[in-house]
Coordinates of C-alpha atoms (C1' of nucleotides) in Angstrom, one line a residue:
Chain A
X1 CA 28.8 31.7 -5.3
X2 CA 25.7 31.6 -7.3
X3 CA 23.9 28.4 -8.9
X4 CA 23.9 28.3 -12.3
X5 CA 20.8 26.5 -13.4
X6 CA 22.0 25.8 -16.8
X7 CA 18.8 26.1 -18.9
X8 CA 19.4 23.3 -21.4
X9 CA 15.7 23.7 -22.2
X10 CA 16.5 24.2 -26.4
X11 CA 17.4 20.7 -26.8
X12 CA 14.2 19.9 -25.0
X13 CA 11.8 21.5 -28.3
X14 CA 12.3 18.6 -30.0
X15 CA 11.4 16.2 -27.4
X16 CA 8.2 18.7 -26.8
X17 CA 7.7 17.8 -31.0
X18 CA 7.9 14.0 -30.6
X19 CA 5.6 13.6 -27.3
X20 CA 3.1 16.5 -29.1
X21 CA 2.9 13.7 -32.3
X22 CA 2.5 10.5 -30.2
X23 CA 1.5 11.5 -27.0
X24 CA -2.4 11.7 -25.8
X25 CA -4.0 8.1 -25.2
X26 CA -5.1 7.4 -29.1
X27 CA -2.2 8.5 -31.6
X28 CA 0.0 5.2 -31.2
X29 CA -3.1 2.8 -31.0
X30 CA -4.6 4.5 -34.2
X31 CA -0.7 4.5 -35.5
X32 CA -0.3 0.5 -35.3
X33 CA -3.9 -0.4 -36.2
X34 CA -3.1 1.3 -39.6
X35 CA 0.4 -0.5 -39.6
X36 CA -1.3 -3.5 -39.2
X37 CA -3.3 -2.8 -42.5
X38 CA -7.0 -1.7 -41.5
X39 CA -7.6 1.4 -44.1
X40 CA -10.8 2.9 -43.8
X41 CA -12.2 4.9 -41.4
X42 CA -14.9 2.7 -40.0
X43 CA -12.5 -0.4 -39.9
X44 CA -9.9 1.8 -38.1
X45 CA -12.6 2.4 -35.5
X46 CA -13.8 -0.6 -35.1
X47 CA -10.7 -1.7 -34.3
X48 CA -10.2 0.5 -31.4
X49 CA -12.3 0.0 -28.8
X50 CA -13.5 3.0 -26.9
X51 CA -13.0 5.0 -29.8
X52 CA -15.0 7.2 -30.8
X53 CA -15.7 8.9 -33.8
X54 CA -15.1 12.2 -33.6
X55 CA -11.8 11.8 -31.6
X56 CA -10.6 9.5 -34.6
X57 CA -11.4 12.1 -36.8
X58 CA -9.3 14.7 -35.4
X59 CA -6.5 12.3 -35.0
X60 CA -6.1 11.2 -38.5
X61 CA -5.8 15.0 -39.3
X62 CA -3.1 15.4 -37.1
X63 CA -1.3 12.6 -37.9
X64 CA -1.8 13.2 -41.8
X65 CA -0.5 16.8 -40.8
X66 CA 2.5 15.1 -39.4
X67 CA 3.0 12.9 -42.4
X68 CA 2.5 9.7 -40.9
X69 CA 0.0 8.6 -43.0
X70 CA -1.5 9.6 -46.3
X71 CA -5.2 9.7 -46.9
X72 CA -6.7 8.7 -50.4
X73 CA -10.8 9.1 -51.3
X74 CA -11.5 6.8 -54.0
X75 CA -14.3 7.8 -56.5
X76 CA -16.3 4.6 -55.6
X77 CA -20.1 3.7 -54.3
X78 CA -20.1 3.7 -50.7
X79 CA -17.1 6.3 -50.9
X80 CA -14.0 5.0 -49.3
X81 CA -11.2 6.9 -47.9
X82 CA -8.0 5.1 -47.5
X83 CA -5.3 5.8 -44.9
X84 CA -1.9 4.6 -45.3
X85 CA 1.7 4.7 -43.6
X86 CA 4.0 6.7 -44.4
X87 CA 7.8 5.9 -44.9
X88 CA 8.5 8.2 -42.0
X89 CA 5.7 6.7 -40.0
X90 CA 7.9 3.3 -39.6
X91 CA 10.6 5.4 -38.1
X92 CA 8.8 5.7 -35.0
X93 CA 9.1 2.3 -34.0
X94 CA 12.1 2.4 -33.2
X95 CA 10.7 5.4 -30.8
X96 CA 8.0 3.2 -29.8
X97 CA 10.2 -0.2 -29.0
X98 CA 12.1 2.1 -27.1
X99 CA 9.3 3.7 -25.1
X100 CA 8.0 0.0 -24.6
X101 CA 11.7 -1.2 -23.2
X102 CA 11.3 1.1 -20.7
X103 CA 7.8 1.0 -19.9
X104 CA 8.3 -2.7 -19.0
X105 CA 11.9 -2.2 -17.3
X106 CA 9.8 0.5 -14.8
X107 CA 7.0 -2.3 -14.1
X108 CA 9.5 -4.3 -12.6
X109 CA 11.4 -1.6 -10.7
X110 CA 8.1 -0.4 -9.1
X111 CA 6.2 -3.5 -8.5
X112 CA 8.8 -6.5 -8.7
X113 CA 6.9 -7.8 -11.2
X114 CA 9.0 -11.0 -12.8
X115 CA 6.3 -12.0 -15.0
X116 CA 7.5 -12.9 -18.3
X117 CA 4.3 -11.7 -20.4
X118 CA 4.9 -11.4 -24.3
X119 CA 5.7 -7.4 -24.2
X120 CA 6.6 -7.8 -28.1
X121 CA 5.0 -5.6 -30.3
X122 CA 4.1 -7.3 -33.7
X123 CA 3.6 -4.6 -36.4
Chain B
X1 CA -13.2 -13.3 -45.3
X2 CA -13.0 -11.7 -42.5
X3 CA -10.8 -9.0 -41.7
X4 CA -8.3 -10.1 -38.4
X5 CA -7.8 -6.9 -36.3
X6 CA -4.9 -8.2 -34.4
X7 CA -5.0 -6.2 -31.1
X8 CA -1.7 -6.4 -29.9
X9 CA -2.4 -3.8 -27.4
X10 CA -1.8 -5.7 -24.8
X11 CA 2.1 -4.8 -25.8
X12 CA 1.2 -1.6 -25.8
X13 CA 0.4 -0.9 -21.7
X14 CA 4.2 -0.2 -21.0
X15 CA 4.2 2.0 -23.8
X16 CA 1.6 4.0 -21.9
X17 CA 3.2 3.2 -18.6
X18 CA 6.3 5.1 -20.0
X19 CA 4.5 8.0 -21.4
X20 CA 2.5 8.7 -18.1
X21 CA 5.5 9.3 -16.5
X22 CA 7.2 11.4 -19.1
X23 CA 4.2 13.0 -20.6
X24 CA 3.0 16.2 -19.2
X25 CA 4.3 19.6 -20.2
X26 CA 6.6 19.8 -17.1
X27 CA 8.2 16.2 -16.0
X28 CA 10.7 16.1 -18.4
X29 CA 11.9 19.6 -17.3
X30 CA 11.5 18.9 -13.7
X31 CA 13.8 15.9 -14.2
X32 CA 16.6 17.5 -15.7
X33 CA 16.3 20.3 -13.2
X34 CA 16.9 18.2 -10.9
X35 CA 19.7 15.9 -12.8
X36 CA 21.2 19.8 -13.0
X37 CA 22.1 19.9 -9.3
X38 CA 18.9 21.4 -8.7
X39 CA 17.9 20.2 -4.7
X40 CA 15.5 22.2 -2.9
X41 CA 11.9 23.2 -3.9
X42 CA 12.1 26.6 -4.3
X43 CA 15.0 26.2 -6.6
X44 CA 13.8 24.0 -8.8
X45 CA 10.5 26.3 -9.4
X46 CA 12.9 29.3 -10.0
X47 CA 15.0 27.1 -12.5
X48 CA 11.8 26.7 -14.7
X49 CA 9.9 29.6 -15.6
X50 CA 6.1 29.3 -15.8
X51 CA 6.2 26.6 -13.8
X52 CA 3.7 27.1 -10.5
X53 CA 4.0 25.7 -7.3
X54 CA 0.8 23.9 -7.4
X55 CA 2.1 21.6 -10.5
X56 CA 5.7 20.9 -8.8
X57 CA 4.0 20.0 -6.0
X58 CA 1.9 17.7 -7.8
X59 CA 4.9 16.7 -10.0
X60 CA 7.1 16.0 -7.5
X61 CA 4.8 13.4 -5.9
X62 CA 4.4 11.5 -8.9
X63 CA 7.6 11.5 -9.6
X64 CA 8.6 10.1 -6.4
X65 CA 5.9 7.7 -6.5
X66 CA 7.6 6.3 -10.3
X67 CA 10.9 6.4 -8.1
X68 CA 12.4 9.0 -10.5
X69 CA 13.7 11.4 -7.0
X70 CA 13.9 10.8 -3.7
X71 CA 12.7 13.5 -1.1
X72 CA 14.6 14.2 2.4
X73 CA 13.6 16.5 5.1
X74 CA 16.8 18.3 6.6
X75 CA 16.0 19.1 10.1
X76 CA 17.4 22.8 10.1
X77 CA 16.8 26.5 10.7
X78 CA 14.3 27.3 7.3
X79 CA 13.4 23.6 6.4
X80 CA 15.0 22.2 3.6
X81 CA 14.0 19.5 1.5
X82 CA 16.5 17.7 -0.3
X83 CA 15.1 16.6 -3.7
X84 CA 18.0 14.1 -5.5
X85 CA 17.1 12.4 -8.6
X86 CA 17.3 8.1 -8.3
X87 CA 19.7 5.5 -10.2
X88 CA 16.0 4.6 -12.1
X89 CA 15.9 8.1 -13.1
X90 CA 19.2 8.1 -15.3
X91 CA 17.7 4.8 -17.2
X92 CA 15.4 7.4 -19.1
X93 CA 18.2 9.5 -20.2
X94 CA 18.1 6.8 -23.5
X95 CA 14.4 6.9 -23.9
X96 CA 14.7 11.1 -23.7
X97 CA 17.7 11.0 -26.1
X98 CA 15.8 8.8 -28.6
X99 CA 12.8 11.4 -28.1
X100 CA 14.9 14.1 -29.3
X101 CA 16.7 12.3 -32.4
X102 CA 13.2 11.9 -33.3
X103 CA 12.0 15.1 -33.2
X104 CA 14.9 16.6 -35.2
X105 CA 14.4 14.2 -37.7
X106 CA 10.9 15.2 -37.5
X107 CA 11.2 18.7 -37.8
X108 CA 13.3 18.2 -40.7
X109 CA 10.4 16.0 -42.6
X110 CA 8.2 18.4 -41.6
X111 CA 10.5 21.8 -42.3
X112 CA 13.0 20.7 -44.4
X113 CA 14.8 22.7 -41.3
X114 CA 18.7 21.7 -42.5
X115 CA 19.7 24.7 -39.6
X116 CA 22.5 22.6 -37.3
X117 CA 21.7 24.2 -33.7
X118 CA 23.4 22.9 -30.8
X119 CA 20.3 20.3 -30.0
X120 CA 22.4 18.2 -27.6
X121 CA 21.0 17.4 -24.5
X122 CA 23.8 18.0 -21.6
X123 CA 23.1 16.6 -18.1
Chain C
dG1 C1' -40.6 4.5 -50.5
dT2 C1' -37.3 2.2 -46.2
dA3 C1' -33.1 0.7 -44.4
dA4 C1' -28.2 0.3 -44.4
dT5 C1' -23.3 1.5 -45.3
dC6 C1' -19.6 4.8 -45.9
dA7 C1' -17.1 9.1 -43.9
dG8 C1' -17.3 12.1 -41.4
dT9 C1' -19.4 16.9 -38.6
dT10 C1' -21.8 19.1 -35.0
dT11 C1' -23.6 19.8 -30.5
dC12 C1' -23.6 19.2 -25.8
dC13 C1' -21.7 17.7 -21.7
dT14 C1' -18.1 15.9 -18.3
dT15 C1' -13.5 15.2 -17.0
dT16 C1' -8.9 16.4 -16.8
dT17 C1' -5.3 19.7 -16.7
dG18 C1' -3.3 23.9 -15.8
dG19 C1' -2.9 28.5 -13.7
dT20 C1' -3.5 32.4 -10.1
dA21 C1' -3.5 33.8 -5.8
dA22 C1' -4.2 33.5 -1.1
dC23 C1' -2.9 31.3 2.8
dC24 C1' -0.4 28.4 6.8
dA25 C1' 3.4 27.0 9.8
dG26 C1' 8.0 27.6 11.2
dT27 C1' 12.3 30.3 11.6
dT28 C1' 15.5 34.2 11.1
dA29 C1' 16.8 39.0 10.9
dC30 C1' 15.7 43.7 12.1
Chain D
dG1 C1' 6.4 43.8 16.5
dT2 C1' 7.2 43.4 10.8
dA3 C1' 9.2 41.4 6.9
dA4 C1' 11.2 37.6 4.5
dC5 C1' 12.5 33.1 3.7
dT6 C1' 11.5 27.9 3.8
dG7 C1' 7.9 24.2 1.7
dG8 C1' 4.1 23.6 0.7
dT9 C1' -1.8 23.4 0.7
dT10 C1' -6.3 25.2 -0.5
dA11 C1' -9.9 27.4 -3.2
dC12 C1' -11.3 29.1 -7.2
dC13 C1' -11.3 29.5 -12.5
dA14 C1' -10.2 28.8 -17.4
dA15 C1' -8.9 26.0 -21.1
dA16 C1' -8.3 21.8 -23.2
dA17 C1' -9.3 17.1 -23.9
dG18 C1' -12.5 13.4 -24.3
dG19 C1' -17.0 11.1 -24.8
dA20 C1' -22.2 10.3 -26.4
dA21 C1' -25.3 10.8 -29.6
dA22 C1' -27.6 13.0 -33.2
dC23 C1' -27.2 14.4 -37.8
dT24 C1' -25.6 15.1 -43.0
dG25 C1' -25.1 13.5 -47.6
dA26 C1' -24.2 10.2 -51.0
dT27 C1' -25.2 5.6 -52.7
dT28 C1' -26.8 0.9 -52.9
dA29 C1' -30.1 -2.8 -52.1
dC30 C1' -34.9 -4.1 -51.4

DNA sequence: GTAATCAGTTTCCTTTTGGTAACCAGTTAC
DNA sequence: GTAACTGGTTACCAAAAGGAAACTGATTAC
């Protein structure tokens, strides 16, 4: 009798899709500083440490490409762009308590660690 | 007055935590090879096209490491090794499902894609 | 003029990740 | 003997991701 292997791998796109748009080290960091309110560019960055410049650049595009945030260049002296959430932006946090649940539940499987830290994301 | 820049990063370490041991282009698939029925090594490469030895190899020890599979030597004619996927493991089943739901509701933003394929993940 | 701020881009380099293919050890079948 | 299967390891490359620093261009303040 032969196995099966049942691909399955279909459903899996759209799992592919949702670690392709948060996944890599900066997109959630960059995600809640904006949530949190910082606007421009330079703020965004400074916000971040260990970001750098050109990485943030690239993000933003992404994530404006991805409609999580919109990006508005106002006609002003030192010209200011401004990035802001999105609507669908928000709807990742439930993504991201989730990922977080998890992430904390593993801690404790693999190291036994009772610690009672605050895990809670404020955004 | 100054701007606050609330870190609130600290919050975010299981976050990576959970993506490090999801992430990658081949974990997730690994995993559900092996939630499949999937046991022994050479099956589960043939189960996932693409997919080299060299990176299951490499997969497989991490995932052991997170305590997603356990690995068992069966003392028998062509070795075996029995790969069988933890209780821990099933805990992400959640965290994958929520992945998905926000993916299709991702591609839809993105797409307007109203197609209704069979996006159910069944392991 | 100089210096500084904004919002990036460009260039170069290093690190990480992934892929290909050969190879090893052990056993079975012919 | 050879070939084929098991479960991997090793060496070598290619591509992608990430980081440091210089630079552009526009404007304001001095």
């Amino acid at each position: 009798m032969k196995k099966e292997h049942k691909a399955c791998m279909s459903a899996l796109l759209p799992v592919r899709d949702t670690l392709d748009v948060i996944g890599g080290k900066w997109k959630i960091l960059i995600l809640i500083s904006i949530w949190e309110g910082n606007k421009h560019f330079r703020e965004i960055e400074r916000s971040i440490p260990k970001l750098s410049t050109k990485v943030l650049s690239k993000e933003l595009k992404d994530m404006q490409a991805n409609q999580l945030i919109t990006r508005t260049v106002l006609n002003g002296f030192p010209v200011r762009t401004e990035y802001k959430p999105t609507a669908h932006s928000k709807t990742l946090k439930k993504v991201i308590l989730e990922l977080q649940d998890w992430g904390i539940k593993h801690r404790k499987q693999i190291f036994g660690d009772t610690s009672e830290t605050d895990h809670s994301i404020r955004v």
